[in-house]
Amino acid sequence: MPVAGFIYPDHAAEDDYPFAEGLFGRQVSLPVEHIYGTDLHAVAELLDLGSERRLAEGASLLAKHEPDAVVWACTSGSFVYRWDGAREQVEKLSAAAGKPASSTSFAFVHAAAALGLRRVAVAASYPRDVAEYFVEFLAAGGVEVMSMSSKDIDTAAEVGRLSPEAVLELAVSHDHPGADAVLIPDTAMRTLGVIPAIEDRLGKPVLTANQVTIWEGLRLIGDVPVTAGLGALFRDGAGQR
């Protein structure tokens, strides 16, 4: 069975991963191991959270699952390193794990490319100064941000308590008419259960942090399974070799 392993910061919405396993009919394994630090959405704290030392610890914890690939399941803890720093971050993670590696920030760029999305709207939960790093990261990856909203939520724990209705409203209310898709960039937000409803309301794809993170892990291993329950990214065969 293919195994994609995920290093997840603290606790918030990690139940999205077994939820996805169920949608795939338990044909893939998506183990999650946790590393701990402050859950504050602030640049200095996020740089510490995504440090080489902490991610090496996460890789060590995942080793017992014998993963075929490893993904740092944190958007803000990767994009705050900016493009080159985030690339170095995953290279060091790959070396520590002895496996192919990536992060949620690169997952967003790769998923957008796979679906042919060039212009997007960003519905961010972060404070604005943090969210602006994501806009910069997307631009470096060739994705133009038509509009960016920020909810100014300070901690991941608060994001994890958002209701499905609040997540749906966040996405729908922050669309842009010129955007090919809406991006929701926080793995602390529980989104997988509402992706079909969001896409029905928007009439366009939505990319969410846990969704693209899972997709990226499976893409690193090989073909991405097709399922109707996780939106256009998994429905349209994106990532198939």
JSON list of C-alpha atoms in Angstrom, two decimals, residues 3 12 28 56 72 80 82 94 97 103 108 126 128 133 139 150 179 181 204 206 211 213 239:
[
{"chain": "A", "resi": 3, "resn": "VAL", "atom": "CA", "xyz": [2.24, 5.48, 2.23]},
{"chain": "A", "resi": 12, "resn": "ALA", "atom": "CA", "xyz": [-6.14, 21.47, 14.81]},
{"chain": "A", "resi": 28, "resn": "VAL", "atom": "CA", "xyz": [-3.51, 4.48, 0.56]},
{"chain": "A", "resi": 56, "resn": "ALA", "atom": "CA", "xyz": [14.09, 16.32, 11.31]},
{"chain": "A", "resi": 72, "resn": "TRP", "atom": "CA", "xyz": [5.63, 19.24, 5.78]},
{"chain": "A", "resi": 80, "resn": "VAL", "atom": "CA", "xyz": [7.63, 32.42, 5.39]},
{"chain": "A", "resi": 82, "resn": "ARG", "atom": "CA", "xyz": [10.25, 32.49, 0.79]},
{"chain": "A", "resi": 94, "resn": "SER", "atom": "CA", "xyz": [14.20, 14.88, 2.18]},
{"chain": "A", "resi": 97, "resn": "ALA", "atom": "CA", "xyz": [13.77, 11.32, 5.86]},
{"chain": "A", "resi": 103, "resn": "SER", "atom": "CA", "xyz": [5.61, 21.18, 1.74]},
{"chain": "A", "resi": 108, "resn": "PHE", "atom": "CA", "xyz": [-0.37, 24.83, -3.83]},
{"chain": "A", "resi": 126, "resn": "TYR", "atom": "CA", "xyz": [-3.82, 34.62, 8.82]},
{"chain": "A", "resi": 128, "resn": "ARG", "atom": "CA", "xyz": [-2.35, 40.29, 6.75]},
{"chain": "A", "resi": 133, "resn": "TYR", "atom": "CA", "xyz": [4.18, 36.11, 2.26]},
{"chain": "A", "resi": 139, "resn": "ALA", "atom": "CA", "xyz": [3.93, 34.91, -7.56]},
{"chain": "A", "resi": 150, "resn": "SER", "atom": "CA", "xyz": [-7.10, 37.99, 5.62]},
{"chain": "A", "resi": 179, "resn": "ALA", "atom": "CA", "xyz": [-9.91, 34.26, -10.59]},
{"chain": "A", "resi": 181, "resn": "ALA", "atom": "CA", "xyz": [-9.92, 29.33, -8.41]},
{"chain": "A", "resi": 204, "resn": "LYS", "atom": "CA", "xyz": [-14.84, 26.91, -10.04]},
{"chain": "A", "resi": 206, "resn": "VAL", "atom": "CA", "xyz": [-11.11, 25.49, -4.68]},
{"chain": "A", "resi": 211, "resn": "GLN", "atom": "CA", "xyz": [-6.36, 18.90, 0.22]},
{"chain": "A", "resi": 213, "resn": "THR", "atom": "CA", "xyz": [-0.94, 18.57, 0.94]},
{"chain": "A", "resi": 239, "resn": "GLY", "atom": "CA", "xyz": [-1.25, 14.46, -10.97]}
]
